[in-house]
Amino acid sequence: MKPKKKRFYLLRLLGIATIALFTVVIFGVLLLKFSLTNPSGQATTYSTPSNIVTPKVNSMKSALPSVEISTNSTSITVDNLPPVNQQPITTQIAYGHFPYSQADPKQLIIVGSYASGIDQRFEFLNPEACQAFMKMIYAARDAGVWIIPVSGFRSIEKQQKLFQNQIQRYGSAQAAAKISAPPGYSEHHTGFAVDLTDGKFPKQDITLAFKKTDAYRWLTRNAKKFGFEMSFPANNLQGVNFEPWHWRYVGSSNAAAIFTNARN
């Protein structure tokens, strides 16, 4: 190759190499700049809005006054509810029965269950009567006597059904009232009255045969100590048939006031 041509060829290669190097440098600078403004693989983060409020659970429990029911065997705590106001809406007597207002079912307490299987039901009383009743049945149990509540609180609606059944059975409201109070006139409405039976003689529930049981004999001697009395003894002035199973609580001024007319 001639010297002139060789020199031209070398200059041409040098130019091409210079251009290529310049291109690489420019490309590298641009790539580096891009990677700095938006780094590859950088995770996107989100800031928590400042207006979100996390709800706080109120850990304070409502403090309700309570009363402890002491018995010979155990103790039970119930809400100490305010005195009830059970003034009847009328003063008219119906077949010897005095009117009674219906207690608030939400303020009653279970005192036991009656029957079993599909017939089982739970009986309720006013908390004040419940306290005295629990003391009484535990005292009786310590003496070997098994007292069971058959029927405690009873609504006016339920009493209506019972009274209608008695009318169909005995032929008239007057005759039925000897056995069952008309609706609105039953002591069971108050939550302070309860029908009792002897657990050892279940077939004598709500019958005059209850008078022959240990439970009845124990009640006649001891019920008064716990504030209970028989509502309808033999030859009572209200003219209602003798009901040895039906007892009412009158152990406080609040309870006794409800039955003032009947007791006098």
PDB file of N, CA, C and O in Angstrom, residues 113-167:
ATOM      1  N   SER A 113     -86.300 -23.673  87.696  1.00  0.00           N
ATOM      2  CA  SER A 113     -87.037 -24.217  86.561  1.00  0.00           C
ATOM      3  C   SER A 113     -88.049 -25.235  87.065  1.00  0.00           C
ATOM      4  O   SER A 113     -87.900 -25.808  88.148  1.00  0.00           O
ATOM      5  N   TYR A 114     -89.062 -25.454  86.240  1.00  0.00           N
ATOM      6  CA  TYR A 114     -90.115 -26.394  86.609  1.00  0.00           C
ATOM      7  C   TYR A 114     -90.345 -27.359  85.450  1.00  0.00           C
ATOM      8  O   TYR A 114     -90.300 -26.963  84.287  1.00  0.00           O
ATOM      9  N   ALA A 115     -90.615 -28.615  85.791  1.00  0.00           N
ATOM     10  CA  ALA A 115     -90.836 -29.686  84.811  1.00  0.00           C
ATOM     11  C   ALA A 115     -89.525 -29.995  84.085  1.00  0.00           C
ATOM     12  O   ALA A 115     -88.453 -29.490  84.432  1.00  0.00           O
ATOM     13  N   SER A 116     -89.625 -30.814  83.041  1.00  0.00           N
ATOM     14  CA  SER A 116     -88.439 -31.236  82.294  1.00  0.00           C
ATOM     15  C   SER A 116     -88.809 -31.491  80.845  1.00  0.00           C
ATOM     16  O   SER A 116     -89.987 -31.506  80.479  1.00  0.00           O
ATOM     17  N   GLY A 117     -87.782 -31.690  80.034  1.00  0.00           N
ATOM     18  CA  GLY A 117     -88.012 -31.943  78.613  1.00  0.00           C
ATOM     19  C   GLY A 117     -88.649 -30.754  77.923  1.00  0.00           C
ATOM     20  O   GLY A 117     -88.328 -29.599  78.205  1.00  0.00           O
ATOM     21  N   ILE A 118     -89.584 -31.028  77.022  1.00  0.00           N
ATOM     22  CA  ILE A 118     -90.223 -29.950  76.269  1.00  0.00           C
ATOM     23  C   ILE A 118     -91.155 -29.115  77.146  1.00  0.00           C
ATOM     24  O   ILE A 118     -91.556 -28.017  76.769  1.00  0.00           O
ATOM     25  N   ASP A 119     -91.516 -29.647  78.329  1.00  0.00           N
ATOM     26  CA  ASP A 119     -92.412 -28.923  79.237  1.00  0.00           C
ATOM     27  C   ASP A 119     -91.651 -28.025  80.209  1.00  0.00           C
ATOM     28  O   ASP A 119     -92.270 -27.292  80.987  1.00  0.00           O
ATOM     29  N   GLN A 120     -90.340 -28.081  80.183  1.00  0.00           N
ATOM     30  CA  GLN A 120     -89.551 -27.296  81.136  1.00  0.00           C
ATOM     31  C   GLN A 120     -89.712 -25.798  80.889  1.00  0.00           C
ATOM     32  O   GLN A 120     -89.727 -25.340  79.749  1.00  0.00           O
ATOM     33  N   ARG A 121     -89.824 -25.062  81.970  1.00  0.00           N
ATOM     34  CA  ARG A 121     -89.911 -23.612  81.886  1.00  0.00           C
ATOM     35  C   ARG A 121     -89.167 -22.998  83.065  1.00  0.00           C
ATOM     36  O   ARG A 121     -88.978 -23.658  84.101  1.00  0.00           O
ATOM     37  N   PHE A 122     -88.759 -21.763  82.903  1.00  0.00           N
ATOM     38  CA  PHE A 122     -88.035 -21.063  83.956  1.00  0.00           C
ATOM     39  C   PHE A 122     -88.956 -20.053  84.630  1.00  0.00           C
ATOM     40  O   PHE A 122     -89.738 -19.379  83.963  1.00  0.00           O
ATOM     41  N   GLU A 123     -88.832 -19.970  85.936  1.00  0.00           N
ATOM     42  CA  GLU A 123     -89.692 -19.097  86.724  1.00  0.00           C
ATOM     43  C   GLU A 123     -88.912 -17.877  87.205  1.00  0.00           C
ATOM     44  O   GLU A 123     -87.734 -17.981  87.562  1.00  0.00           O
ATOM     45  N   PHE A 124     -89.578 -16.720  87.237  1.00  0.00           N
ATOM     46  CA  PHE A 124     -88.937 -15.451  87.559  1.00  0.00           C
ATOM     47  C   PHE A 124     -89.631 -14.765  88.738  1.00  0.00           C
ATOM     48  O   PHE A 124     -90.834 -14.905  88.933  1.00  0.00           O
ATOM     49  N   LEU A 125     -88.822 -13.995  89.494  1.00  0.00           N
ATOM     50  CA  LEU A 125     -89.345 -13.172  90.577  1.00  0.00           C
ATOM     51  C   LEU A 125     -88.645 -11.825  90.576  1.00  0.00           C
ATOM     52  O   LEU A 125     -87.571 -11.662  89.983  1.00  0.00           O
ATOM     53  N   ASN A 126     -89.241 -10.884  91.266  1.00  0.00           N
ATOM     54  CA  ASN A 126     -88.592  -9.607  91.499  1.00  0.00           C
ATOM     55  C   ASN A 126     -87.282  -9.852  92.253  1.00  0.00           C
ATOM     56  O   ASN A 126     -87.207 -10.757  93.094  1.00  0.00           O
ATOM     57  N   PRO A 127     -86.214  -9.087  91.988  1.00  0.00           N
ATOM     58  CA  PRO A 127     -84.925  -9.318  92.652  1.00  0.00           C
ATOM     59  C   PRO A 127     -85.012  -9.337  94.167  1.00  0.00           C
ATOM     60  O   PRO A 127     -84.330 -10.117  94.831  1.00  0.00           O
ATOM     61  N   GLU A 128     -85.866  -8.488  94.728  1.00  0.00           N
ATOM     62  CA  GLU A 128     -86.021  -8.440  96.179  1.00  0.00           C
ATOM     63  C   GLU A 128     -86.632  -9.735  96.701  1.00  0.00           C
ATOM     64  O   GLU A 128     -86.160 -10.316  97.694  1.00  0.00           O
ATOM     65  N   ALA A 129     -87.674 -10.208  96.019  1.00  0.00           N
ATOM     66  CA  ALA A 129     -88.306 -11.460  96.407  1.00  0.00           C
ATOM     67  C   ALA A 129     -87.386 -12.637  96.121  1.00  0.00           C
ATOM     68  O   ALA A 129     -87.364 -13.625  96.866  1.00  0.00           O
ATOM     69  N   CYS A 130     -86.608 -12.525  95.055  1.00  0.00           N
ATOM     70  CA  CYS A 130     -85.665 -13.581  94.688  1.00  0.00           C
ATOM     71  C   CYS A 130     -84.631 -13.783  95.791  1.00  0.00           C
ATOM     72  O   CYS A 130     -84.300 -14.915  96.146  1.00  0.00           O
ATOM     73  N   GLN A 131     -84.131 -12.686  96.327  1.00  0.00           N
ATOM     74  CA  GLN A 131     -83.131 -12.754  97.393  1.00  0.00           C
ATOM     75  C   GLN A 131     -83.664 -13.537  98.586  1.00  0.00           C
ATOM     76  O   GLN A 131     -83.001 -14.446  99.096  1.00  0.00           O
ATOM     77  N   ALA A 132     -84.860 -13.187  99.019  1.00  0.00           N
ATOM     78  CA  ALA A 132     -85.458 -13.862 100.167  1.00  0.00           C
ATOM     79  C   ALA A 132     -85.807 -15.315  99.833  1.00  0.00           C
ATOM     80  O   ALA A 132     -85.647 -16.221 100.678  1.00  0.00           O
ATOM     81  N   PHE A 133     -86.283 -15.546  98.613  1.00  0.00           N
ATOM     82  CA  PHE A 133     -86.678 -16.898  98.209  1.00  0.00           C
ATOM     83  C   PHE A 133     -85.486 -17.843  98.196  1.00  0.00           C
ATOM     84  O   PHE A 133     -85.578 -18.992  98.652  1.00  0.00           O
ATOM     85  N   MET A 134     -84.344 -17.376  97.672  1.00  0.00           N
ATOM     86  CA  MET A 134     -83.162 -18.231  97.610  1.00  0.00           C
ATOM     87  C   MET A 134     -82.683 -18.589  99.014  1.00  0.00           C
ATOM     88  O   MET A 134     -82.283 -19.722  99.283  1.00  0.00           O
ATOM     89  N   LYS A 135     -82.721 -17.633  99.922  1.00  0.00           N
ATOM     90  CA  LYS A 135     -82.365 -17.929 101.308  1.00  0.00           C
ATOM     91  C   LYS A 135     -83.296 -18.978 101.889  1.00  0.00           C
ATOM     92  O   LYS A 135     -82.872 -19.903 102.604  1.00  0.00           O
ATOM     93  N   MET A 136     -84.583 -18.848 101.565  1.00  0.00           N
ATOM     94  CA  MET A 136     -85.573 -19.755 102.139  1.00  0.00           C
ATOM     95  C   MET A 136     -85.405 -21.182 101.634  1.00  0.00           C
ATOM     96  O   MET A 136     -85.417 -22.136 102.435  1.00  0.00           O
ATOM     97  N   ILE A 137     -85.236 -21.364 100.341  1.00  0.00           N
ATOM     98  CA  ILE A 137     -85.164 -22.733  99.822  1.00  0.00           C
ATOM     99  C   ILE A 137     -83.863 -23.418 100.236  1.00  0.00           C
ATOM    100  O   ILE A 137     -83.825 -24.645 100.398  1.00  0.00           O
ATOM    101  N   TYR A 138     -82.789 -22.638 100.420  1.00  0.00           N
ATOM    102  CA  TYR A 138     -81.546 -23.237 100.891  1.00  0.00           C
ATOM    103  C   TYR A 138     -81.659 -23.637 102.362  1.00  0.00           C
ATOM    104  O   TYR A 138     -81.119 -24.666 102.785  1.00  0.00           O
ATOM    105  N   ALA A 139     -82.351 -22.830 103.142  1.00  0.00           N
ATOM    106  CA  ALA A 139     -82.586 -23.188 104.535  1.00  0.00           C
ATOM    107  C   ALA A 139     -83.446 -24.446 104.612  1.00  0.00           C
ATOM    108  O   ALA A 139     -83.195 -25.336 105.447  1.00  0.00           O
ATOM    109  N   ALA A 140     -84.446 -24.549 103.748  1.00  0.00           N
ATOM    110  CA  ALA A 140     -85.294 -25.739 103.721  1.00  0.00           C
ATOM    111  C   ALA A 140     -84.488 -26.961 103.282  1.00  0.00           C
ATOM    112  O   ALA A 140     -84.647 -28.059 103.849  1.00  0.00           O
ATOM    113  N   ARG A 141     -83.617 -26.784 102.321  1.00  0.00           N
ATOM    114  CA  ARG A 141     -82.813 -27.914 101.838  1.00  0.00           C
ATOM    115  C   ARG A 141     -81.883 -28.426 102.928  1.00  0.00           C
ATOM    116  O   ARG A 141     -81.650 -29.636 103.044  1.00  0.00           O
ATOM    117  N   ASP A 142     -81.349 -27.493 103.734  1.00  0.00           N
ATOM    118  CA  ASP A 142     -80.508 -27.920 104.856  1.00  0.00           C
ATOM    119  C   ASP A 142     -81.291 -28.744 105.858  1.00  0.00           C
ATOM    120  O   ASP A 142     -80.713 -29.534 106.622  1.00  0.00           O
ATOM    121  N   ALA A 143     -82.613 -28.551 105.866  1.00  0.00           N
ATOM    122  CA  ALA A 143     -83.479 -29.316 106.765  1.00  0.00           C
ATOM    123  C   ALA A 143     -84.039 -30.563 106.081  1.00  0.00           C
ATOM    124  O   ALA A 143     -84.905 -31.250 106.651  1.00  0.00           O
ATOM    125  N   GLY A 144     -83.577 -30.840 104.871  1.00  0.00           N
ATOM    126  CA  GLY A 144     -84.029 -32.025 104.147  1.00  0.00           C
ATOM    127  C   GLY A 144     -85.318 -31.841 103.389  1.00  0.00           C
ATOM    128  O   GLY A 144     -85.953 -32.826 102.986  1.00  0.00           O
ATOM    129  N   VAL A 145     -85.719 -30.580 103.168  1.00  0.00           N
ATOM    130  CA  VAL A 145     -86.969 -30.284 102.457  1.00  0.00           C
ATOM    131  C   VAL A 145     -86.644 -29.687 101.102  1.00  0.00           C
ATOM    132  O   VAL A 145     -85.826 -28.772 100.996  1.00  0.00           O
ATOM    133  N   TRP A 146     -87.297 -30.186 100.069  1.00  0.00           N
ATOM    134  CA  TRP A 146     -87.017 -29.771  98.690  1.00  0.00           C
ATOM    135  C   TRP A 146     -88.185 -28.946  98.157  1.00  0.00           C
ATOM    136  O   TRP A 146     -89.218 -29.487  97.773  1.00  0.00           O
ATOM    137  N   ILE A 147     -88.029 -27.625  98.160  1.00  0.00           N
ATOM    138  CA  ILE A 147     -89.074 -26.720  97.683  1.00  0.00           C
ATOM    139  C   ILE A 147     -88.758 -26.270  96.259  1.00  0.00           C
ATOM    140  O   ILE A 147     -87.648 -25.832  95.987  1.00  0.00           O
ATOM    141  N   ILE A 148     -89.745 -26.385  95.378  1.00  0.00           N
ATOM    142  CA  ILE A 148     -89.557 -26.035  93.968  1.00  0.00           C
ATOM    143  C   ILE A 148     -90.593 -24.984  93.552  1.00  0.00           C
ATOM    144  O   ILE A 148     -91.780 -25.129  93.871  1.00  0.00           O
ATOM    145  N   PRO A 149     -90.161 -23.941  92.836  1.00  0.00           N
ATOM    146  CA  PRO A 149     -91.130 -22.961  92.324  1.00  0.00           C
ATOM    147  C   PRO A 149     -91.859 -23.501  91.098  1.00  0.00           C
ATOM    148  O   PRO A 149     -91.229 -23.934  90.134  1.00  0.00           O
ATOM    149  N   VAL A 150     -93.163 -23.495  91.142  1.00  0.00           N
ATOM    150  CA  VAL A 150     -93.981 -23.979  90.026  1.00  0.00           C
ATOM    151  C   VAL A 150     -94.338 -22.837  89.081  1.00  0.00           C
ATOM    152  O   VAL A 150     -94.299 -22.966  87.864  1.00  0.00           O
ATOM    153  N   SER A 151     -94.695 -21.693  89.664  1.00  0.00           N
ATOM    154  CA  SER A 151     -95.099 -20.553  88.845  1.00  0.00           C
ATOM    155  C   SER A 151     -94.768 -19.268  89.594  1.00  0.00           C
ATOM    156  O   SER A 151     -95.248 -19.067  90.716  1.00  0.00           O
ATOM    157  N   GLY A 152     -93.953 -18.423  88.974  1.00  0.00           N
ATOM    158  CA  GLY A 152     -93.603 -17.145  89.573  1.00  0.00           C
ATOM    159  C   GLY A 152     -94.332 -16.012  88.867  1.00  0.00           C
ATOM    160  O   GLY A 152     -95.557 -15.952  88.879  1.00  0.00           O
ATOM    161  N   PHE A 153     -93.567 -15.135  88.225  1.00  0.00           N
ATOM    162  CA  PHE A 153     -94.182 -14.030  87.479  1.00  0.00           C
ATOM    163  C   PHE A 153     -95.067 -14.577  86.363  1.00  0.00           C
ATOM    164  O   PHE A 153     -94.719 -15.556  85.695  1.00  0.00           O
ATOM    165  N   ARG A 154     -96.200 -13.916  86.181  1.00  0.00           N
ATOM    166  CA  ARG A 154     -97.127 -14.308  85.121  1.00  0.00           C
ATOM    167  C   ARG A 154     -97.682 -13.040  84.475  1.00  0.00           C
ATOM    168  O   ARG A 154     -98.180 -12.151  85.161  1.00  0.00           O
ATOM    169  N   SER A 155     -97.595 -12.966  83.175  1.00  0.00           N
ATOM    170  CA  SER A 155     -98.077 -11.783  82.463  1.00  0.00           C
ATOM    171  C   SER A 155     -99.599 -11.753  82.439  1.00  0.00           C
ATOM    172  O   SER A 155    -100.267 -12.781  82.638  1.00  0.00           O
ATOM    173  N   ILE A 156    -100.139 -10.580  82.168  1.00  0.00           N
ATOM    174  CA  ILE A 156    -101.592 -10.430  82.060  1.00  0.00           C
ATOM    175  C   ILE A 156    -102.123 -11.259  80.891  1.00  0.00           C
ATOM    176  O   ILE A 156    -103.200 -11.860  80.970  1.00  0.00           O
ATOM    177  N   GLU A 157    -101.349 -11.300  79.822  1.00  0.00           N
ATOM    178  CA  GLU A 157    -101.762 -12.080  78.651  1.00  0.00           C
ATOM    179  C   GLU A 157    -101.887 -13.566  78.981  1.00  0.00           C
ATOM    180  O   GLU A 157    -102.851 -14.232  78.593  1.00  0.00           O
ATOM    181  N   LYS A 158    -100.909 -14.078  79.717  1.00  0.00           N
ATOM    182  CA  LYS A 158    -100.963 -15.492  80.094  1.00  0.00           C
ATOM    183  C   LYS A 158    -102.098 -15.756  81.076  1.00  0.00           C
ATOM    184  O   LYS A 158    -102.783 -16.789  80.994  1.00  0.00           O
ATOM    185  N   GLN A 159    -102.333 -14.805  81.968  1.00  0.00           N
ATOM    186  CA  GLN A 159    -103.414 -14.972  82.929  1.00  0.00           C
ATOM    187  C   GLN A 159    -104.770 -14.983  82.235  1.00  0.00           C
ATOM    188  O   GLN A 159    -105.695 -15.677  82.669  1.00  0.00           O
ATOM    189  N   GLN A 160    -104.881 -14.230  81.161  1.00  0.00           N
ATOM    190  CA  GLN A 160    -106.114 -14.209  80.384  1.00  0.00           C
ATOM    191  C   GLN A 160    -106.434 -15.605  79.846  1.00  0.00           C
ATOM    192  O   GLN A 160    -107.585 -16.069  79.927  1.00  0.00           O
ATOM    193  N   LYS A 161    -105.434 -16.292  79.328  1.00  0.00           N
ATOM    194  CA  LYS A 161    -105.633 -17.638  78.791  1.00  0.00           C
ATOM    195  C   LYS A 161    -106.018 -18.617  79.899  1.00  0.00           C
ATOM    196  O   LYS A 161    -106.917 -19.456  79.729  1.00  0.00           O
ATOM    197  N   LEU A 162    -105.328 -18.502  81.038  1.00  0.00           N
ATOM    198  CA  LEU A 162    -105.629 -19.401  82.154  1.00  0.00           C
ATOM    199  C   LEU A 162    -107.046 -19.189  82.670  1.00  0.00           C
ATOM    200  O   LEU A 162    -107.766 -20.157  82.963  1.00  0.00           O
ATOM    201  N   PHE A 163    -107.439 -17.936  82.765  1.00  0.00           N
ATOM    202  CA  PHE A 163    -108.767 -17.628  83.296  1.00  0.00           C
ATOM    203  C   PHE A 163    -109.860 -18.097  82.339  1.00  0.00           C
ATOM    204  O   PHE A 163    -110.914 -18.605  82.772  1.00  0.00           O
ATOM    205  N   GLN A 164    -109.643 -17.950  81.056  1.00  0.00           N
ATOM    206  CA  GLN A 164    -110.619 -18.430  80.078  1.00  0.00           C
ATOM    207  C   GLN A 164    -110.778 -19.945  80.161  1.00  0.00           C
ATOM    208  O   GLN A 164    -111.888 -20.483  80.018  1.00  0.00           O
ATOM    209  N   ASN A 165    -109.667 -20.640  80.394  1.00  0.00           N
ATOM    210  CA  ASN A 165    -109.738 -22.097  80.548  1.00  0.00           C
ATOM    211  C   ASN A 165    -110.568 -22.475  81.773  1.00  0.00           C
ATOM    212  O   ASN A 165    -111.343 -23.444  81.735  1.00  0.00           O
ATOM    213  N   GLN A 166    -110.426 -21.694  82.839  1.00  0.00           N
ATOM    214  CA  GLN A 166    -111.197 -21.980  84.049  1.00  0.00           C
ATOM    215  C   GLN A 166    -112.682 -21.682  83.847  1.00  0.00           C
ATOM    216  O   GLN A 166    -113.554 -22.385  84.388  1.00  0.00           O
ATOM    217  N   ILE A 167    -112.979 -20.648  83.071  1.00  0.00           N
ATOM    218  CA  ILE A 167    -114.387 -20.338  82.764  1.00  0.00           C
ATOM    219  C   ILE A 167    -115.025 -21.493  81.995  1.00  0.00           C
ATOM    220  O   ILE A 167    -116.165 -21.910  82.288  1.00  0.00           O
TER     221      ILE A 167
END
